[in-house]
Backbone as JSON Lines, residues from 0, in Angstrom:
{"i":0,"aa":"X","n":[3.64,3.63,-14.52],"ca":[2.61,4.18,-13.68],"c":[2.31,5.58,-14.18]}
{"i":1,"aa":"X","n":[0.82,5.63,-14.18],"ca":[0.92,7.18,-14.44],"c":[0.32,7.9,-13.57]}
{"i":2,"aa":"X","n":[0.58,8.81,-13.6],"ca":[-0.15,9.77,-12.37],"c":[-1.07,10.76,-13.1]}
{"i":3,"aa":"X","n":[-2.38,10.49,-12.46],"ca":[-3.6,11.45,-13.25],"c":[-3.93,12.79,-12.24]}
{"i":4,"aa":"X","n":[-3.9,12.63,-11.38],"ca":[-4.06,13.7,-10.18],"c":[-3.53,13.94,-9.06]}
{"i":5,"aa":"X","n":[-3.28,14.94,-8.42],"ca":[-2.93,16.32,-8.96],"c":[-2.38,16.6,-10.25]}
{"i":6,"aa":"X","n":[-2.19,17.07,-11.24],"ca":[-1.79,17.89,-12.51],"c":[-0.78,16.4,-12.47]}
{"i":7,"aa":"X","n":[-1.09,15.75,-13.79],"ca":[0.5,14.84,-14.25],"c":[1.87,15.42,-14.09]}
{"i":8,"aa":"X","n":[2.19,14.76,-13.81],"ca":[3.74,15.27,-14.2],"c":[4.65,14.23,-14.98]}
{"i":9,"aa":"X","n":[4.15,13.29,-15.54],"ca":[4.96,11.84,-16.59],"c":[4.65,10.96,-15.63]}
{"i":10,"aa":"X","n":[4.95,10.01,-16.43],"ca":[5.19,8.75,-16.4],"c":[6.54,8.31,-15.26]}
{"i":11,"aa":"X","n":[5.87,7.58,-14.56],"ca":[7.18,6.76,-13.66],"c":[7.22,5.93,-14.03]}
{"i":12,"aa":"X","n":[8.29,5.33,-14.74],"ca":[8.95,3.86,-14.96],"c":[9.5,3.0,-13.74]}
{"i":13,"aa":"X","n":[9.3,1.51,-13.89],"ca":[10.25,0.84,-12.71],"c":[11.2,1.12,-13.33]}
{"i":14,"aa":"X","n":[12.84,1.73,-13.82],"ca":[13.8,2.26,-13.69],"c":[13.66,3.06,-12.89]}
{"i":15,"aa":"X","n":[12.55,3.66,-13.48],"ca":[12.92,5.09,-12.19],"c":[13.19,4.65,-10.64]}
{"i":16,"aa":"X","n":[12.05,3.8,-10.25],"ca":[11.92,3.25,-9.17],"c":[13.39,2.44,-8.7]}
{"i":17,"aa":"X","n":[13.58,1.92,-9.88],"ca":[14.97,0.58,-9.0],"c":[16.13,1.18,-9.38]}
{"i":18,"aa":"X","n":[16.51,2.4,-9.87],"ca":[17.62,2.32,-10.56],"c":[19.02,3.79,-9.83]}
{"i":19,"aa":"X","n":[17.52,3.8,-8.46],"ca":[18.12,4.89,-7.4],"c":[17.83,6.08,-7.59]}
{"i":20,"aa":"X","n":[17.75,6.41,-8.72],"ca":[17.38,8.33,-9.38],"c":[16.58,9.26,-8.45]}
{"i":21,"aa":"X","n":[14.97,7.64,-8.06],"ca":[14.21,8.5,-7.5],"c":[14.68,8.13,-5.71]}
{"i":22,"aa":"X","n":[14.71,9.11,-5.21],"ca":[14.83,8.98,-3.76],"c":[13.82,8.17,-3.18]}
{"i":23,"aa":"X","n":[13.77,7.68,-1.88],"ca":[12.31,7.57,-0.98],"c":[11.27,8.79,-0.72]}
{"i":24,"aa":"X","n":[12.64,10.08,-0.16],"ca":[11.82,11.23,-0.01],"c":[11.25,11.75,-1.34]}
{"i":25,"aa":"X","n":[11.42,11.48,-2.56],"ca":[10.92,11.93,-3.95],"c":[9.94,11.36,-3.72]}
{"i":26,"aa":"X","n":[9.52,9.76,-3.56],"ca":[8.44,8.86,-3.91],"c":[7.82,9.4,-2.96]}
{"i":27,"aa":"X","n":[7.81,9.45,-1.29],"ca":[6.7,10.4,-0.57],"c":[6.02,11.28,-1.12]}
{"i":28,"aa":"X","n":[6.53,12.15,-2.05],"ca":[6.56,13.59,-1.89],"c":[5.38,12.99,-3.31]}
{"i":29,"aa":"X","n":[5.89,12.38,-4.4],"ca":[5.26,12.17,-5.27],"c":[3.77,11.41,-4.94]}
{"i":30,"aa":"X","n":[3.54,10.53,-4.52],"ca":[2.54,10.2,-3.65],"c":[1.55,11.0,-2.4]}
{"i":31,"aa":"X","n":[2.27,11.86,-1.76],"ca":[1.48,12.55,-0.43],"c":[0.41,12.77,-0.82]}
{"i":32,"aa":"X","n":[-0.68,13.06,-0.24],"ca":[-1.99,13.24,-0.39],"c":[-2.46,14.56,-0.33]}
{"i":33,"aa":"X","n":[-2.83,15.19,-0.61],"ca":[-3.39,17.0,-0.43],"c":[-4.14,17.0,0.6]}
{"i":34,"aa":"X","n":[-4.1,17.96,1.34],"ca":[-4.99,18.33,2.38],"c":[-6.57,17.8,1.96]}
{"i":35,"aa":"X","n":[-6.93,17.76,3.93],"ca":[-8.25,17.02,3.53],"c":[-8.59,15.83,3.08]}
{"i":36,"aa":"X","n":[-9.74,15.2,3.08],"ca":[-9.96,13.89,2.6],"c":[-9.36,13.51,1.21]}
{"i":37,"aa":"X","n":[-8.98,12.26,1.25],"ca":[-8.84,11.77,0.2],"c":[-8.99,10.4,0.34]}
{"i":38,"aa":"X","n":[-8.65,9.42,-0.8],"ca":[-9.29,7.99,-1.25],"c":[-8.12,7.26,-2.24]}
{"i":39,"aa":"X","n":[-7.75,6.46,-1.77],"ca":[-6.29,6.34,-2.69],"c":[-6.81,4.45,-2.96]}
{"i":40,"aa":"X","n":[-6.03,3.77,-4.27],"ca":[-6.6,2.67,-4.6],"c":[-4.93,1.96,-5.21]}
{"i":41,"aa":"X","n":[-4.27,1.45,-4.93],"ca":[-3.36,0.5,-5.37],"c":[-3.62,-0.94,-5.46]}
{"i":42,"aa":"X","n":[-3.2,-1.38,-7.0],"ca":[-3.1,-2.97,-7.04],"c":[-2.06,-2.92,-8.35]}
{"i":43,"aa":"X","n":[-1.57,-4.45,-8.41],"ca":[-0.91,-4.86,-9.65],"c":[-2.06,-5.76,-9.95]}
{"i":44,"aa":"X","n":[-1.82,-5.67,-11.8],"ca":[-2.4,-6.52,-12.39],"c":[-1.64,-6.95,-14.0]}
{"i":45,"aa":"X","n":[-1.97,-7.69,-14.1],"ca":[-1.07,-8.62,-15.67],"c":[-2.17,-7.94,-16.61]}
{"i":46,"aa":"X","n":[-0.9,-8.12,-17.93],"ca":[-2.21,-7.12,-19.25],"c":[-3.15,-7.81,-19.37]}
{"i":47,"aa":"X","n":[-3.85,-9.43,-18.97],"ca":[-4.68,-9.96,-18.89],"c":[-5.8,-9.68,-17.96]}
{"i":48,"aa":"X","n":[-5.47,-8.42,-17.02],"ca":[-6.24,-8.42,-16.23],"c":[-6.28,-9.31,-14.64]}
{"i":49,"aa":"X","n":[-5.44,-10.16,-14.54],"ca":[-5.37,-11.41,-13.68],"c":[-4.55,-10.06,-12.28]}
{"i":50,"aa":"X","n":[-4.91,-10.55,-11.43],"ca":[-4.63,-9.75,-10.15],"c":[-4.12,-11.17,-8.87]}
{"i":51,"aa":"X","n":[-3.43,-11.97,-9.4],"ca":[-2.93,-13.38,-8.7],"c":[-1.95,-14.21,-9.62]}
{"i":52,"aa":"X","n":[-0.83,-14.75,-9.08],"ca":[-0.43,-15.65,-9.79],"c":[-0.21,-16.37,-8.74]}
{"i":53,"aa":"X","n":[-0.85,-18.15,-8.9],"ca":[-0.82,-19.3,-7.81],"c":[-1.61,-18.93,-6.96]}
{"i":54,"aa":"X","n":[-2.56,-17.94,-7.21],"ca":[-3.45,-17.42,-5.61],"c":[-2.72,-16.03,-4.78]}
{"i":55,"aa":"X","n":[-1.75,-15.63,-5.17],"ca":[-1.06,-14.58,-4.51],"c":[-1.13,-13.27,-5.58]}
{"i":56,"aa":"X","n":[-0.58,-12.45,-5.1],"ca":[-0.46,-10.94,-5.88],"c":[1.09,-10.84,-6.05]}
{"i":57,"aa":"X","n":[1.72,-11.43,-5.06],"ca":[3.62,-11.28,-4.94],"c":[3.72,-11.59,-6.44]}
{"i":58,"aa":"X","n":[3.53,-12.23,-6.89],"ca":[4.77,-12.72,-7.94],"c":[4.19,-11.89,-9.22]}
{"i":59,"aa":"X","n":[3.02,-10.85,-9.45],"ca":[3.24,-10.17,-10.08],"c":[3.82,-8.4,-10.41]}
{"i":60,"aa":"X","n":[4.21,-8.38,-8.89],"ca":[5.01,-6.72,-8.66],"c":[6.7,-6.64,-9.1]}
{"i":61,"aa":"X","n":[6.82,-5.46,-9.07],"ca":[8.02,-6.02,-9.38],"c":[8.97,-5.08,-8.17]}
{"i":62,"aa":"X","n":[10.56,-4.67,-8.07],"ca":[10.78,-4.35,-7.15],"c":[10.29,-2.54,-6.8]}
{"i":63,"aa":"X","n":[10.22,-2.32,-8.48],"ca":[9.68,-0.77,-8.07],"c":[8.02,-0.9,-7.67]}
{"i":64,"aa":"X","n":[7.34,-1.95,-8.07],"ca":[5.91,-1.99,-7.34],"c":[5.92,-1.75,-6.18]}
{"i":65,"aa":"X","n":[6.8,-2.45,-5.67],"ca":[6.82,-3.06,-3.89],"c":[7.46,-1.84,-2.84]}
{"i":66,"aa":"X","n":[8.36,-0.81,-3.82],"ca":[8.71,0.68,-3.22],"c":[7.45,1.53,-3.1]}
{"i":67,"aa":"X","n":[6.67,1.56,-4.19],"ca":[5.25,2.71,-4.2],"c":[4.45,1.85,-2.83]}
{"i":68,"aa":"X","n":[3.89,0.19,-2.89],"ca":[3.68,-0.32,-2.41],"c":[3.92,0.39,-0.51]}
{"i":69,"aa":"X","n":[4.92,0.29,-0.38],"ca":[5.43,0.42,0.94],"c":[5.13,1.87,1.84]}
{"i":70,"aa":"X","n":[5.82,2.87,0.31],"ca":[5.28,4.21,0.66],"c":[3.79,4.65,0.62]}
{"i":71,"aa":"X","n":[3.19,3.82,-0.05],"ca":[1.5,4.39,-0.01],"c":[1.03,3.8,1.31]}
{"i":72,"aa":"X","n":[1.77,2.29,2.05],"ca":[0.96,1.89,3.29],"c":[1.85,2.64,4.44]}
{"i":73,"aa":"X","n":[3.01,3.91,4.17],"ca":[3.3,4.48,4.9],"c":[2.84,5.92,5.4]}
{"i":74,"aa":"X","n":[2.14,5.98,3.82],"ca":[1.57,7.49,4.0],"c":[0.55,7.46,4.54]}
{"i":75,"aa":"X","n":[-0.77,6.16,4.57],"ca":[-2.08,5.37,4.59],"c":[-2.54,5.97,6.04]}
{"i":76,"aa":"X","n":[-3.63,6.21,6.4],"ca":[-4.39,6.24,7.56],"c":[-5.13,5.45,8.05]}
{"i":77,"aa":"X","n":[-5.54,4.35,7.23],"ca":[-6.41,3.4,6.82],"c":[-6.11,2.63,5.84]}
{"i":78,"aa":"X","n":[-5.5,1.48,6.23],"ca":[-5.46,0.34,4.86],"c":[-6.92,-0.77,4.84]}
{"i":79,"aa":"X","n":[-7.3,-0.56,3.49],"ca":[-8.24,-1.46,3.12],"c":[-7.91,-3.03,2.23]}
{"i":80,"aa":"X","n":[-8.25,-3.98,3.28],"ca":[-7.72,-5.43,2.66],"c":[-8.75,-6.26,2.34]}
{"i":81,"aa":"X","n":[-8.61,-6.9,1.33],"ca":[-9.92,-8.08,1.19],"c":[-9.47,-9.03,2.14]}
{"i":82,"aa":"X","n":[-10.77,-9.97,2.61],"ca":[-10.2,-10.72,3.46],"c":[-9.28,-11.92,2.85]}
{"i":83,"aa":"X","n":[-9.57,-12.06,1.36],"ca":[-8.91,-13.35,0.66],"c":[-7.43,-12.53,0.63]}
{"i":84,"aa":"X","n":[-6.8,-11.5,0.34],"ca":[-5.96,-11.34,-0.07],"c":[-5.27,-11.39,1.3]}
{"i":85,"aa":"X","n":[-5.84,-10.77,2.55],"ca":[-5.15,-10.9,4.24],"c":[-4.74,-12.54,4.14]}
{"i":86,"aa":"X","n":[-5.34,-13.15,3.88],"ca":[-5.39,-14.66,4.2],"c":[-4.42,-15.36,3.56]}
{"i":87,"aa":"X","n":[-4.67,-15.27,2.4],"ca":[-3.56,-15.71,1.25],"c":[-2.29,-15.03,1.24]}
{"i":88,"aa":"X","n":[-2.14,-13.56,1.11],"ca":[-0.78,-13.39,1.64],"c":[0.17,-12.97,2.71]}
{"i":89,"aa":"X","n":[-1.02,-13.92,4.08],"ca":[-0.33,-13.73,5.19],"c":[0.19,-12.3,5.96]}
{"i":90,"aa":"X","n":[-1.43,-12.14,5.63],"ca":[-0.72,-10.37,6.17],"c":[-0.55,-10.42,7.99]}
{"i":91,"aa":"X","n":[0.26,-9.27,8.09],"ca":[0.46,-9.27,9.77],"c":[0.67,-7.81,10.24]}
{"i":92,"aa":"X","n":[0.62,-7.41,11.3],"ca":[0.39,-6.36,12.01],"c":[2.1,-5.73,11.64]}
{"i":93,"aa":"X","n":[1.4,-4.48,10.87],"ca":[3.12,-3.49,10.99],"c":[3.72,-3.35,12.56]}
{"i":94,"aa":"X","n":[5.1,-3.59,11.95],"ca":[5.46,-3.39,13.32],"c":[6.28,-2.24,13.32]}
{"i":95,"aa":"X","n":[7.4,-1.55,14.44],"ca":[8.26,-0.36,13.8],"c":[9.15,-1.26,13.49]}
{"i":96,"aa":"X","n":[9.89,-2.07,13.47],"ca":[10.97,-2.62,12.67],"c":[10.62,-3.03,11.49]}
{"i":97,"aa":"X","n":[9.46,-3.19,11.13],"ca":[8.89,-3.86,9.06],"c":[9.26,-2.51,8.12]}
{"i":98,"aa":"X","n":[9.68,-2.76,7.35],"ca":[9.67,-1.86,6.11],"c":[8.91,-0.5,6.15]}
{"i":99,"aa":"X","n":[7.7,-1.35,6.4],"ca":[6.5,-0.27,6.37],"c":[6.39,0.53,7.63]}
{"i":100,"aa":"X","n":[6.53,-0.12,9.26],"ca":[6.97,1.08,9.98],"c":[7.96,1.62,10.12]}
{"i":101,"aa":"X","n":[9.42,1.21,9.96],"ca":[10.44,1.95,9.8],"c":[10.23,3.65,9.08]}
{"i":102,"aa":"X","n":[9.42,2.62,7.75],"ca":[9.2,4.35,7.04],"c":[8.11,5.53,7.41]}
{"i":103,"aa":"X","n":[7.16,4.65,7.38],"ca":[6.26,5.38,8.48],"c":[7.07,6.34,9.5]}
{"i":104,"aa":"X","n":[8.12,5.68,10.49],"ca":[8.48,6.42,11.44],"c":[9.14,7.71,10.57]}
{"i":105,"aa":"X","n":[10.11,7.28,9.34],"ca":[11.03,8.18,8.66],"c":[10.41,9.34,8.39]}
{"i":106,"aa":"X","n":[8.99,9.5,7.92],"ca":[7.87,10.07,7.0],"c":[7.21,11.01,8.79]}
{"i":107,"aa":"X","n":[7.44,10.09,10.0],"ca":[7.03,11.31,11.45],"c":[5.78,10.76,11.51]}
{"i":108,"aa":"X","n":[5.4,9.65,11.13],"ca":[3.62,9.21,11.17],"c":[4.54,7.94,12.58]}
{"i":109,"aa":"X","n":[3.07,7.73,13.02],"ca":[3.46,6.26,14.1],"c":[3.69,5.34,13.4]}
{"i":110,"aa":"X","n":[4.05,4.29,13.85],"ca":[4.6,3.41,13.08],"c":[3.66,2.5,12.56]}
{"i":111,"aa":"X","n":[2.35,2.42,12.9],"ca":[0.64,1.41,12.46],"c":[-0.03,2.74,12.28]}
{"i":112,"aa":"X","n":[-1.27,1.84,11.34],"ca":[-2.5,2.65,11.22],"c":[-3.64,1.85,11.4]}
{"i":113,"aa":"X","n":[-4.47,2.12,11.06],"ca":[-5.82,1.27,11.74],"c":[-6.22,0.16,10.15]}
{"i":114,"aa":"X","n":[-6.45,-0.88,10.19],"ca":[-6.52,-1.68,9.04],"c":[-8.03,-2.2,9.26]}
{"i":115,"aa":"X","n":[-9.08,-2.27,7.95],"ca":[-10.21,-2.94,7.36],"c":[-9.77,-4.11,6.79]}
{"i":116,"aa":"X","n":[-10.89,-5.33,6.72],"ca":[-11.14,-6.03,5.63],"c":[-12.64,-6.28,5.66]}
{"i":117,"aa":"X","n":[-13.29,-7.09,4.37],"ca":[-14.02,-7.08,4.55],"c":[-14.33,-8.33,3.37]}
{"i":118,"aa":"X","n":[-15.51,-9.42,3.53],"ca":[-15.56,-10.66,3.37],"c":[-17.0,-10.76,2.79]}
{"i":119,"aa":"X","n":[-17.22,-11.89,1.9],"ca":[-18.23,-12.18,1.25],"c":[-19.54,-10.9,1.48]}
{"i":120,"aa":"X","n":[-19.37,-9.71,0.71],"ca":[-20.37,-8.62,1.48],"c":[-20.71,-8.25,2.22]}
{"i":121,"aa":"X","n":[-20.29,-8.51,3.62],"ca":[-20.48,-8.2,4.65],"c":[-19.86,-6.71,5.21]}
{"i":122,"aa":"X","n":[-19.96,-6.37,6.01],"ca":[-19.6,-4.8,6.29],"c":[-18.05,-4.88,6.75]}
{"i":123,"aa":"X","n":[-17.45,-3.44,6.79],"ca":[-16.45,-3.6,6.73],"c":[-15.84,-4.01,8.35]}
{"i":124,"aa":"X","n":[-14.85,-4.63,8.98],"ca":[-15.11,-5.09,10.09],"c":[-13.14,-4.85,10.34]}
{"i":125,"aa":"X","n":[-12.71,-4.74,12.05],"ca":[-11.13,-4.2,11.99],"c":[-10.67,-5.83,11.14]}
{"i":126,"aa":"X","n":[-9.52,-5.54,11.22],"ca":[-8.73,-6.66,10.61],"c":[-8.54,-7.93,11.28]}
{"i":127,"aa":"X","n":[-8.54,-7.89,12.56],"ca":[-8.49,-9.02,13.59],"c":[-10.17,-9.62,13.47]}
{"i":128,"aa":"X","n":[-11.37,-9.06,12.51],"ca":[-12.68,-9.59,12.79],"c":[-13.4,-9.43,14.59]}
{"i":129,"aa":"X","n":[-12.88,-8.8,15.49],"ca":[-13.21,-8.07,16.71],"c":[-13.66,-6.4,16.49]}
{"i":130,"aa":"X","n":[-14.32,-5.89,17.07],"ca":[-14.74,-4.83,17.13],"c":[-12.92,-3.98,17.55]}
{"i":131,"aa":"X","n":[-12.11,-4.33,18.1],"ca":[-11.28,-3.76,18.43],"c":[-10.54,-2.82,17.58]}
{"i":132,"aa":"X","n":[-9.68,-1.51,17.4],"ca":[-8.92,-1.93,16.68],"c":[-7.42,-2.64,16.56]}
{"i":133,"aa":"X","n":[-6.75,-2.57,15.55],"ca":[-5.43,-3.32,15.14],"c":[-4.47,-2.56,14.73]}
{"i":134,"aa":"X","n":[-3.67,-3.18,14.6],"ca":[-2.46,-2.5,13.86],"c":[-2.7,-2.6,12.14]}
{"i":135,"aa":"X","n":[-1.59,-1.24,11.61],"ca":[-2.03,-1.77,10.22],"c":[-1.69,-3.24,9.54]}
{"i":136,"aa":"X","n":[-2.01,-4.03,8.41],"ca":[-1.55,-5.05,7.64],"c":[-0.59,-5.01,7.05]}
């Protein structure tokens, strides 16, 4: 992974990620967002470009994917989901006991954030498809 902004600082390897070196509180800290708006974009993809294997995204992350993964939907204010990818990989409402709110709570944020998807061009709509909102995905 590389990091282009704020100022690089290298390359993160999955060692880095799985091999304990980097903390959780490192990966926050490396990730946090700067004051003010910002716009953040995560995916895995194969050197082919392919962003699915069997229809899913799981089986191409690996375990340090799934750490950045966790901490970016912990730092998140707003997660943005396609509706194929909600569907296909069974997304569900953070809860505080999931991964993702536990850390959330760790990080002092609530334990959900408000979640989008959005479907064959249509506008962006909450995650439940109700005007309401939801918990995050």
């Amino acid at each position: 992974m590389r990091r282009l902004h704020p100022s690089p600082v290298g390359d993160l390897t999955d060692g880095d990620l799985t091999d304990g070196d980097l903390t959780d509180d490192d990966l926050a800290e490396a990730y946090r967002l700067p004051p003010g708006r910002s716009f953040r974009v995560d995916f895995v993809a194969s050197l082919d470009g392919a962003v699915t294997v069997d229809g899913v995204s799981a089986g191409l992350g690996s375990p340090g994917d799934r750490r950045v993964f966790t901490t970016l939907r912990a730092l998140a204010d707003v997660v943005l989901v396609g509706h194929g990818t909600a569907a296909g990989e069974g997304y569900r409402p953070v809860t505080a006991d999931s991964a993702v709110g536990r850390r959330r709570a760790e990080l002092g944020r609530a334990p959900s954030c408000r979640s989008r998807w959005c479907r064959g061009g249509r506008r962006w709509r909450p995650a439940t498809g109700s005007r309401r909102r939801r918990r995050c995905w």
